[in-house]
PDB file of C-alpha atoms in Angstrom:
ATOM      1  CA  MET E  16       0.000   0.000   0.000  1.00 45.00           C
ATOM      2  CA  MET E  17       1.401   3.387  -1.032  1.00 47.00           C
ATOM      3  CA  HIS E  18       1.555   6.140   1.553  1.00 54.00           C
ATOM      4  CA  SER E  19       1.737   9.808   0.650  1.00 63.00           C
ATOM      5  CA  LEU E  20       4.727  11.681   2.021  1.00 60.00           C
ATOM      6  CA  SER E  21       4.468  14.884   3.975  1.00 65.00           C
ATOM      7  CA  ASN E  22       6.454  17.920   2.849  1.00 61.00           C
ATOM      8  CA  ARG E  23       8.825  17.385   5.760  1.00 55.00           C
ATOM      9  CA  ASP E  24       9.356  13.742   4.755  1.00 55.00           C
ATOM     10  CA  ARG E  25      10.145  14.802   1.193  1.00 59.00           C
ATOM     11  CA  GLN E  26      12.616  17.382   2.482  1.00 55.00           C
ATOM     12  CA  LEU E  27      14.346  14.786   4.640  1.00 53.00           C
ATOM     13  CA  LEU E  28      14.615  12.358   1.725  1.00 58.00           C
ATOM     14  CA  GLN E  29      15.978  15.140  -0.457  1.00 59.00           C
ATOM     15  CA  GLU E  30      18.657  15.924   2.117  1.00 56.00           C
ATOM     16  CA  VAL E  31      19.566  12.245   2.493  1.00 55.00           C
ATOM     17  CA  ASN E  32      19.935  11.777  -1.266  1.00 61.00           C
ATOM     18  CA  ASP E  33      21.694  15.045  -2.099  1.00 61.00           C
ATOM     19  CA  PRO E  34      25.357  14.120  -2.848  1.00 58.00           C
ATOM     20  CA  LEU E  35      26.476  17.665  -2.075  1.00 58.00           C
ATOM     21  CA  GLY E  36      25.905  16.776   1.553  1.00 59.00           C
ATOM     22  CA  ASP E  37      28.971  14.511   1.380  1.00 58.00           C
ATOM     23  CA  ILE E  38      31.412  17.414   1.447  1.00 57.00           C
ATOM     24  CA  GLU E  39      33.249  17.456   4.748  1.00 56.00           C
ATOM     25  CA  ASN E  40      35.086  20.439   6.224  1.00 52.00           C
ATOM     26  CA  PRO E  41      35.067  22.642   3.108  1.00 52.00           C
ATOM     27  CA  CYS E  42      36.808  26.010   3.111  1.00 54.00           C
ATOM     28  CA  SER E  43      34.600  28.941   4.093  1.00 55.00           C
ATOM     29  CA  ARG E  44      33.877  30.097   0.523  1.00 59.00           C
ATOM     30  CA  THR E  45      33.230  26.594  -0.742  1.00 65.00           C
ATOM     31  CA  LYS E  46      30.981  25.905   2.228  1.00 68.00           C
ATOM     32  CA  GLY E  47      28.863  28.948   1.413  1.00 69.00           C
ATOM     33  CA  ILE E  48      28.402  27.845  -2.180  1.00 70.00           C
ATOM     34  CA  MET E  49      27.568  24.308  -1.122  1.00 72.00           C
ATOM     35  CA  LEU E  50      24.880  25.658   1.195  1.00 74.00           C
ATOM     36  CA  GLU E  51      23.587  27.788  -1.665  1.00 76.00           C
ATOM     37  CA  LEU E  52      23.224  24.927  -4.114  1.00 73.00           C
ATOM     38  CA  LYS E  53      22.356  21.833  -2.154  1.00 70.00           C
ATOM     39  CA  TYR E  54      18.772  21.115  -1.176  1.00 71.00           C
ATOM     40  CA  PHE E  55      17.359  23.984  -3.215  1.00 81.00           C
ATOM     41  CA  GLU E  56      14.563  23.431  -5.720  1.00 86.00           C
ATOM     42  CA  PRO E  57      14.193  26.114  -8.423  1.00 91.00           C
ATOM     43  CA  MET E  58      10.389  25.979  -8.434  1.00 91.00           C
ATOM     44  CA  ASN E  59      10.340  26.571  -4.682  1.00 88.00           C
ATOM     45  CA  VAL E  60      12.554  29.616  -5.129  1.00 88.00           C
ATOM     46  CA  LEU E  61      10.161  30.987  -7.757  1.00 88.00           C
ATOM     47  CA  SER E  62       7.285  30.403  -5.384  1.00 87.00           C
ATOM     48  CA  THR E  63       9.137  32.321  -2.673  1.00 84.00           C
ATOM     49  CA  ILE E  64       9.681  35.242  -5.047  1.00 84.00           C
ATOM     50  CA  GLN E  65       5.989  35.385  -5.854  1.00 81.00           C
ATOM     51  CA  THR E  66       4.598  34.927  -2.360  1.00 82.00           C
ATOM     52  CA  THR E  67       7.196  36.888  -0.384  1.00 77.00           C
ATOM     53  CA  SER E  68       8.711  39.482  -2.698  1.00 73.00           C
ATOM     54  CA  PHE E  69       5.681  40.295  -4.846  1.00 75.00           C
ATOM     55  CA  PRO E  70       2.534  39.216  -2.985  1.00 69.00           C
ATOM     56  CA  ASP E  71       0.351  41.846  -4.681  1.00 70.00           C
ATOM     57  CA  ARG E  72       1.373  41.359  -8.314  1.00 70.00           C
ATOM     58  CA  MET E  73       3.194  38.991 -10.617  1.00 70.00           C
ATOM     59  CA  TRP E  74       6.961  39.355 -10.633  1.00 74.00           C
ATOM     60  CA  ARG E  75       8.386  40.704 -13.887  1.00 84.00           C
ATOM     61  CA  VAL E  76      11.169  39.101 -15.886  1.00 87.00           C
ATOM     62  CA  ALA E  77      12.677  42.530 -16.615  1.00 89.00           C
ATOM     63  CA  ASP E  78      12.948  43.289 -12.886  1.00 89.00           C
ATOM     64  CA  LEU E  79      14.560  39.932 -12.201  1.00 91.00           C
ATOM     65  CA  LYS E  80      17.055  40.443 -15.022  1.00 93.00           C
ATOM     66  CA  ASP E  81      17.985  43.902 -13.712  1.00 93.00           C
ATOM     67  CA  TYR E  82      18.332  42.532 -10.191  1.00 93.00           C
ATOM     68  CA  ILE E  83      20.680  39.722 -11.239  1.00 93.00           C
ATOM     69  CA  THR E  84      22.670  41.983 -13.574  1.00 94.00           C
ATOM     70  CA  LEU E  85      23.143  44.851 -11.119  1.00 94.00           C
ATOM     71  CA  LEU E  86      23.834  42.576  -8.162  1.00 91.00           C
ATOM     72  CA  THR E  87      26.511  40.823 -10.209  1.00 91.00           C
ATOM     73  CA  ARG E  88      28.013  44.087 -11.448  1.00 92.00           C
ATOM     74  CA  GLU E  89      28.137  45.402  -7.897  1.00 90.00           C
ATOM     75  CA  THR E  90      30.650  42.667  -7.054  1.00 84.00           C
ATOM     76  CA  TYR E  91      33.354  44.106  -9.319  1.00 85.00           C
ATOM     77  CA  GLU E  92      32.652  47.807  -9.862  1.00 88.00           C
ATOM     78  CA  LYS E  93      30.992  50.799  -8.239  1.00 89.00           C
ATOM     79  CA  LEU E  94      27.506  51.472  -9.542  1.00 93.00           C
ATOM     80  CA  GLY E  95      26.364  54.882 -10.726  1.00 94.00           C
ATOM     81  CA  PRO E  96      23.787  56.797  -8.647  1.00 94.00           C
ATOM     82  CA  GLU E  97      20.795  55.711 -10.750  1.00 95.00           C
ATOM     83  CA  GLU E  98      21.891  52.078 -10.847  1.00 94.00           C
ATOM     84  CA  TYR E  99      22.572  52.144  -7.115  1.00 93.00           C
ATOM     85  CA  ASP E 100      19.087  53.479  -6.385  1.00 95.00           C
ATOM     86  CA  GLN E 101      17.521  50.929  -8.723  1.00 93.00           C
ATOM     87  CA  LEU E 102      19.407  48.074  -7.080  1.00 93.00           C
ATOM     88  CA  SER E 103      18.503  49.314  -3.600  1.00 92.00           C
ATOM     89  CA  HIS E 104      14.841  49.249  -4.590  1.00 90.00           C
ATOM     90  CA  LEU E 105      15.149  45.752  -6.067  1.00 89.00           C
ATOM     91  CA  LYS E 106      16.988  44.513  -2.983  1.00 88.00           C
ATOM     92  CA  SER E 107      14.083  45.625  -0.847  1.00 86.00           C
ATOM     93  CA  CYS E 108      11.638  43.884  -3.193  1.00 83.00           C
ATOM     94  CA  TYR E 109      13.589  40.635  -3.191  1.00 81.00           C
ATOM     95  CA  ARG E 110      14.397  40.981   0.512  1.00 75.00           C
ATOM     96  CA  HIS E 111      18.089  40.665  -0.248  1.00 72.00           C
ATOM     97  CA  ASP E 112      20.152  39.119   2.517  1.00 66.00           C
ATOM     98  CA  ARG E 113      23.706  37.792   2.285  1.00 58.00           C
ATOM     99  CA  THR E 114      22.736  34.860   4.505  1.00 53.00           C
ATOM    100  CA  TYR E 115      20.025  33.742   2.077  1.00 52.00           C
ATOM    101  CA  TYR E 116      21.522  30.279   1.780  1.00 58.00           C
ATOM    102  CA  ALA E 117      20.387  29.498   5.320  1.00 58.00           C
ATOM    103  CA  ASN E 118      16.932  29.009   3.777  1.00 70.00           C
ATOM    104  CA  SER E 119      17.010  26.634   0.812  1.00 74.00           C
ATOM    105  CA  ASP E 120      14.042  28.372  -0.846  1.00 81.00           C
ATOM    106  CA  SER E 121      15.414  31.919  -0.671  1.00 82.00           C
ATOM    107  CA  PRO E 122      16.274  33.695  -3.964  1.00 86.00           C
ATOM    108  CA  SER E 123      20.003  34.191  -3.405  1.00 85.00           C
ATOM    109  CA  LEU E 124      22.188  35.514  -6.216  1.00 87.00           C
ATOM    110  CA  TRP E 125      23.874  32.133  -6.712  1.00 87.00           C
ATOM    111  CA  ARG E 126      20.532  30.369  -7.066  1.00 90.00           C
ATOM    112  CA  LEU E 127      19.071  32.989  -9.380  1.00 91.00           C
ATOM    113  CA  ARG E 128      22.122  32.861 -11.645  1.00 93.00           C
ATOM    114  CA  SER E 129      21.845  29.085 -11.708  1.00 93.00           C
ATOM    115  CA  MET E 130      18.164  29.308 -12.657  1.00 95.00           C
ATOM    116  CA  PHE E 131      18.615  32.140 -15.187  1.00 96.00           C
ATOM    117  CA  PRO E 132      22.260  31.864 -16.334  1.00 95.00           C
ATOM    118  CA  HIS E 133      21.758  34.040 -19.416  1.00 94.00           C
ATOM    119  CA  PHE E 134      20.913  37.101 -17.293  1.00 93.00           C
ATOM    120  CA  ALA E 135      24.407  37.283 -15.798  1.00 87.00           C
ATOM    121  CA  LEU E 136      26.618  36.099 -18.655  1.00 90.00           C
ATOM    122  CA  THR E 137      27.977  39.468 -19.780  1.00 89.00           C
ATOM    123  CA  GLU E 138      28.616  40.751 -16.270  1.00 90.00           C
ATOM    124  CA  LYS E 139      30.182  37.491 -15.098  1.00 90.00           C
ATOM    125  CA  MET E 140      32.504  37.302 -18.119  1.00 91.00           C
ATOM    126  CA  ILE E 141      33.708  40.846 -17.382  1.00 89.00           C
ATOM    127  CA  SER E 142      34.181  40.172 -13.683  1.00 86.00           C
ATOM    128  CA  ILE E 143      36.102  36.940 -14.226  1.00 86.00           C
ATOM    129  CA  LYS E 144      38.460  38.324 -16.905  1.00 84.00           C
ATOM    130  CA  PRO E 145      41.288  39.279 -14.480  1.00 84.00           C
ATOM    131  CA  LYS E 146      41.291  35.734 -13.103  1.00 83.00           C
ATOM    132  CA  ILE E 147      41.360  34.268 -16.601  1.00 85.00           C
ATOM    133  CA  ASP E 148      44.222  36.561 -17.611  1.00 82.00           C
ATOM    134  CA  SER E 149      46.189  35.431 -14.558  1.00 79.00           C
ATOM    135  CA  VAL E 150      46.054  31.816 -15.708  1.00 75.00           C
ATOM    136  CA  ASN E 151      49.192  31.326 -17.765  1.00 59.00           C
ATOM    137  CA  SER E 152      48.226  28.200 -19.601  1.00 66.00           C
ATOM    138  CA  TYR E 153      46.735  26.765 -22.763  1.00 69.00           C
ATOM    139  CA  PRO E 154      44.554  26.895 -24.729  1.00 73.00           C
ATOM    140  CA  LYS E 155      42.772  30.230 -24.991  1.00 83.00           C
ATOM    141  CA  LEU E 156      39.181  29.483 -24.027  1.00 91.00           C
ATOM    142  CA  HIS E 157      36.035  31.542 -24.322  1.00 93.00           C
ATOM    143  CA  ALA E 158      35.313  33.264 -20.993  1.00 92.00           C
ATOM    144  CA  ALA E 159      31.902  31.578 -20.747  1.00 95.00           C
ATOM    145  CA  PHE E 160      33.540  28.188 -20.170  1.00 95.00           C
ATOM    146  CA  TYR E 161      34.996  29.434 -16.879  1.00 92.00           C
ATOM    147  CA  LEU E 162      31.624  30.398 -15.420  1.00 92.00           C
ATOM    148  CA  PRO E 163      29.934  27.953 -13.015  1.00 89.00           C
ATOM    149  CA  GLU E 164      26.609  28.869 -14.616  1.00 93.00           C
ATOM    150  CA  PHE E 165      27.766  27.602 -18.013  1.00 96.00           C
ATOM    151  CA  GLY E 166      26.314  24.217 -17.101  1.00 95.00           C
ATOM    152  CA  GLY E 167      22.868  25.795 -17.373  1.00 96.00           C
ATOM    153  CA  LEU E 168      23.506  26.544 -21.052  1.00 97.00           C
ATOM    154  CA  ILE E 169      24.168  22.931 -22.054  1.00 97.00           C
ATOM    155  CA  PRO E 170      21.187  21.449 -23.949  1.00 96.00           C
ATOM    156  CA  SER E 171      19.968  17.889 -23.656  1.00 92.00           C
ATOM    157  CA  GLN E 172      21.160  15.152 -26.014  1.00 88.00           C
ATOM    158  CA  LYS E 173      17.882  15.464 -27.917  1.00 90.00           C
ATOM    159  CA  TRP E 174      18.991  18.889 -29.141  1.00 93.00           C
ATOM    160  CA  LEU E 175      22.766  18.686 -29.309  1.00 94.00           C
ATOM    161  CA  LYS E 176      24.564  15.683 -30.722  1.00 92.00           C
ATOM    162  CA  LYS E 177      26.583  13.640 -28.275  1.00 94.00           C
ATOM    163  CA  GLU E 178      30.031  14.593 -29.601  1.00 95.00           C
ATOM    164  CA  SER E 179      29.390  18.337 -29.398  1.00 97.00           C
ATOM    165  CA  ARG E 180      27.690  18.101 -26.021  1.00 97.00           C
ATOM    166  CA  GLU E 181      30.519  16.085 -24.488  1.00 96.00           C
ATOM    167  CA  ALA E 182      33.052  18.493 -25.979  1.00 97.00           C
ATOM    168  CA  LEU E 183      31.387  21.469 -24.265  1.00 97.00           C
ATOM    169  CA  ILE E 184      31.226  19.598 -20.958  1.00 96.00           C
ATOM    170  CA  LEU E 185      34.887  18.597 -21.232  1.00 96.00           C
ATOM    171  CA  ILE E 186      36.077  22.135 -21.999  1.00 96.00           C
ATOM    172  CA  HIS E 187      33.901  23.551 -19.204  1.00 95.00           C
ATOM    173  CA  PHE E 188      35.247  20.989 -16.739  1.00 93.00           C
ATOM    174  CA  PHE E 189      38.805  21.752 -17.852  1.00 92.00           C
ATOM    175  CA  ALA E 190      38.307  25.517 -17.555  1.00 91.00           C
ATOM    176  CA  THR E 191      36.792  25.455 -14.068  1.00 88.00           C
ATOM    177  CA  GLU E 192      39.480  23.092 -12.826  1.00 86.00           C
ATOM    178  CA  ARG E 193      42.269  25.172 -14.337  1.00 84.00           C
ATOM    179  CA  LEU E 194      40.957  28.400 -12.846  1.00 80.00           C
ATOM    180  CA  LYS E 195      40.964  26.806  -9.386  1.00 69.00           C
ATOM    181  CA  ASP E 196      38.356  29.338  -8.309  1.00 67.00           C
ATOM    182  CA  LEU E 197      36.856  26.640  -6.112  1.00 65.00           C
ATOM    183  CA  PRO E 198      39.151  23.973  -4.626  1.00 66.00           C
ATOM    184  CA  LEU E 199      36.885  21.008  -5.274  1.00 72.00           C
ATOM    185  CA  PRO E 200      37.640  17.345  -5.941  1.00 74.00           C
ATOM    186  CA  PRO E 201      36.494  16.070  -9.363  1.00 78.00           C
ATOM    187  CA  HIS E 202      33.399  14.213  -8.120  1.00 78.00           C
ATOM    188  CA  ILE E 203      32.092  17.347  -6.392  1.00 78.00           C
ATOM    189  CA  ARG E 204      32.836  19.434  -9.489  1.00 83.00           C
ATOM    190  CA  HIS E 205      30.711  16.941 -11.433  1.00 87.00           C
ATOM    191  CA  LEU E 206      27.851  17.472  -9.005  1.00 84.00           C
ATOM    192  CA  LEU E 207      28.036  21.251  -9.236  1.00 86.00           C
ATOM    193  CA  ILE E 208      27.987  21.236 -13.034  1.00 90.00           C
ATOM    194  CA  LYS E 209      25.062  18.821 -12.963  1.00 91.00           C
ATOM    195  CA  LYS E 210      23.250  21.037 -10.453  1.00 89.00           C
ATOM    196  CA  HIS E 211      23.585  24.064 -12.721  1.00 92.00           C
ATOM    197  CA  LEU E 212      22.524  22.025 -15.745  1.00 94.00           C
ATOM    198  CA  GLU E 213      19.368  20.790 -14.007  1.00 93.00           C
ATOM    199  CA  SER E 214      18.486  24.055 -12.229  1.00 93.00           C
ATOM    200  CA  SER E 215      18.433  26.233 -15.344  1.00 96.00           C
ATOM    201  CA  PHE E 216      14.967  27.243 -16.538  1.00 96.00           C
ATOM    202  CA  LEU E 217      16.209  27.773 -20.085  1.00 96.00           C
ATOM    203  CA  SER E 218      14.622  25.537 -22.694  1.00 96.00           C
ATOM    204  CA  ASP E 219      16.848  23.435 -24.937  1.00 96.00           C
ATOM    205  CA  ASP E 220      16.024  25.756 -27.817  1.00 96.00           C
ATOM    206  CA  ARG E 221      17.102  28.804 -25.800  1.00 96.00           C
ATOM    207  CA  ARG E 222      20.276  27.061 -24.650  1.00 97.00           C
ATOM    208  CA  MET E 223      21.187  26.291 -28.255  1.00 97.00           C
ATOM    209  CA  HIS E 224      20.581  29.930 -29.144  1.00 96.00           C
ATOM    210  CA  GLN E 225      22.797  31.104 -26.278  1.00 96.00           C
ATOM    211  CA  LEU E 226      25.661  28.824 -27.321  1.00 97.00           C
ATOM    212  CA  GLU E 227      25.323  29.989 -30.906  1.00 97.00           C
ATOM    213  CA  SER E 228      25.258  33.651 -29.814  1.00 96.00           C
ATOM    214  CA  LEU E 229      28.441  33.116 -27.808  1.00 96.00           C
ATOM    215  CA  GLY E 230      30.116  31.768 -30.941  1.00 96.00           C
ATOM    216  CA  LEU E 231      30.692  28.293 -29.517  1.00 97.00           C
ATOM    217  CA  ILE E 232      28.580  26.249 -31.940  1.00 97.00           C
ATOM    218  CA  TRP E 233      27.015  26.577 -35.369  1.00 95.00           C
ATOM    219  CA  GLY E 234      23.262  26.657 -35.769  1.00 88.00           C
ATOM    220  CA  GLY E 235      23.252  22.959 -36.629  1.00 89.00           C
ATOM    221  CA  GLY E 236      25.019  22.054 -33.395  1.00 91.00           C
ATOM    222  CA  ASN E 237      28.541  21.479 -34.707  1.00 95.00           C
ATOM    223  CA  LEU E 238      31.423  23.121 -32.864  1.00 97.00           C
ATOM    224  CA  LYS E 239      32.766  26.410 -34.166  1.00 97.00           C
ATOM    225  CA  PRO E 240      36.454  26.236 -35.270  1.00 96.00           C
ATOM    226  CA  GLU E 241      37.681  28.044 -32.134  1.00 95.00           C
ATOM    227  CA  THR E 242      35.852  25.590 -29.881  1.00 96.00           C
ATOM    228  CA  GLN E 243      37.097  22.606 -31.868  1.00 96.00           C
ATOM    229  CA  CYS E 244      40.677  23.907 -31.719  1.00 95.00           C
ATOM    230  CA  ALA E 245      40.440  24.316 -27.943  1.00 94.00           C
ATOM    231  CA  LEU E 246      39.147  20.759 -27.612  1.00 96.00           C
ATOM    232  CA  ASN E 247      41.891  19.392 -29.865  1.00 96.00           C
ATOM    233  CA  GLU E 248      44.599  21.156 -27.883  1.00 93.00           C
ATOM    234  CA  ILE E 249      43.279  19.869 -24.565  1.00 94.00           C
ATOM    235  CA  ASN E 250      43.186  16.313 -25.911  1.00 94.00           C
ATOM    236  CA  GLN E 251      46.631  16.665 -27.472  1.00 94.00           C
ATOM    237  CA  ARG E 252      48.412  18.117 -24.463  1.00 91.00           C
ATOM    238  CA  GLU E 253      46.496  16.201 -21.802  1.00 92.00           C
ATOM    239  CA  PRO E 254      45.307  13.022 -23.547  1.00 93.00           C
ATOM    240  CA  THR E 255      44.093  11.439 -20.300  1.00 94.00           C
ATOM    241  CA  PHE E 256      42.101  14.439 -19.058  1.00 92.00           C
ATOM    242  CA  SER E 257      38.839  13.192 -20.567  1.00 93.00           C
ATOM    243  CA  LEU E 258      39.136  10.090 -18.373  1.00 92.00           C
ATOM    244  CA  HIS E 259      38.422  12.324 -15.363  1.00 88.00           C
ATOM    245  CA  VAL E 260      35.042  13.371 -16.770  1.00 92.00           C
ATOM    246  CA  ASN E 261      32.063  11.082 -16.265  1.00 90.00           C
ATOM    247  CA  PHE E 262      29.857  12.129 -19.170  1.00 92.00           C
ATOM    248  CA  ASN E 263      27.117   9.738 -18.046  1.00 90.00           C
ATOM    249  CA  ALA E 264      26.573  11.978 -15.023  1.00 87.00           C
ATOM    250  CA  PHE E 265      25.147  14.657 -17.311  1.00 89.00           C
ATOM    251  CA  ILE E 266      22.657  12.595 -19.310  1.00 82.00           C
TER     252      ILE E 266
END
């Protein structure tokens, strides 16, 4: 006989089965990000936005985009007076709090960028450029590959052929590991990429469009020459690197 589960029971099962809970004694920054990403369900975050931030009207996509963009830009440059006032207003609407991750349903910046990765791409690529420039290595990769949110731009296998999809995952994995922005073991890095991939609200069609707009693939799904060259150089210089990537984890 089947028994229905209470919301609390579902939450407990979710916590038990979330692999991100396996991380022990992470550094302070890594711990914060782990708390941001584990246990959170994108639809619950959207529900929180509607019921808590905008109880009297529907939330607007334009407002959310401005909020994510300005909050991201604020991390690397001083905002102008008008932008500062706009962000202050949006912070009050979204009840911005740096300890958002304490509540798994709160709309923190990390969660919002995971759910809507395309809203922060330009700002994140600008903010991460100094770190990329400091990496004296090969090959020259598109800045988007270094972003944690890039996982949310990867379409399903129904839309992007296996070879191209695995190539993007491999380059992304290589870029994030090379940058060493987060000191994570490979299996945890897999989980984070998978979390971003699954948390993104972008449709496969929109993800394909984003990758094409970034100049990473052709409209038909084949890799652009620059992307193919980067892949070839990784495989040539580190022929065993692909063995560290479990592509089945992203199916």
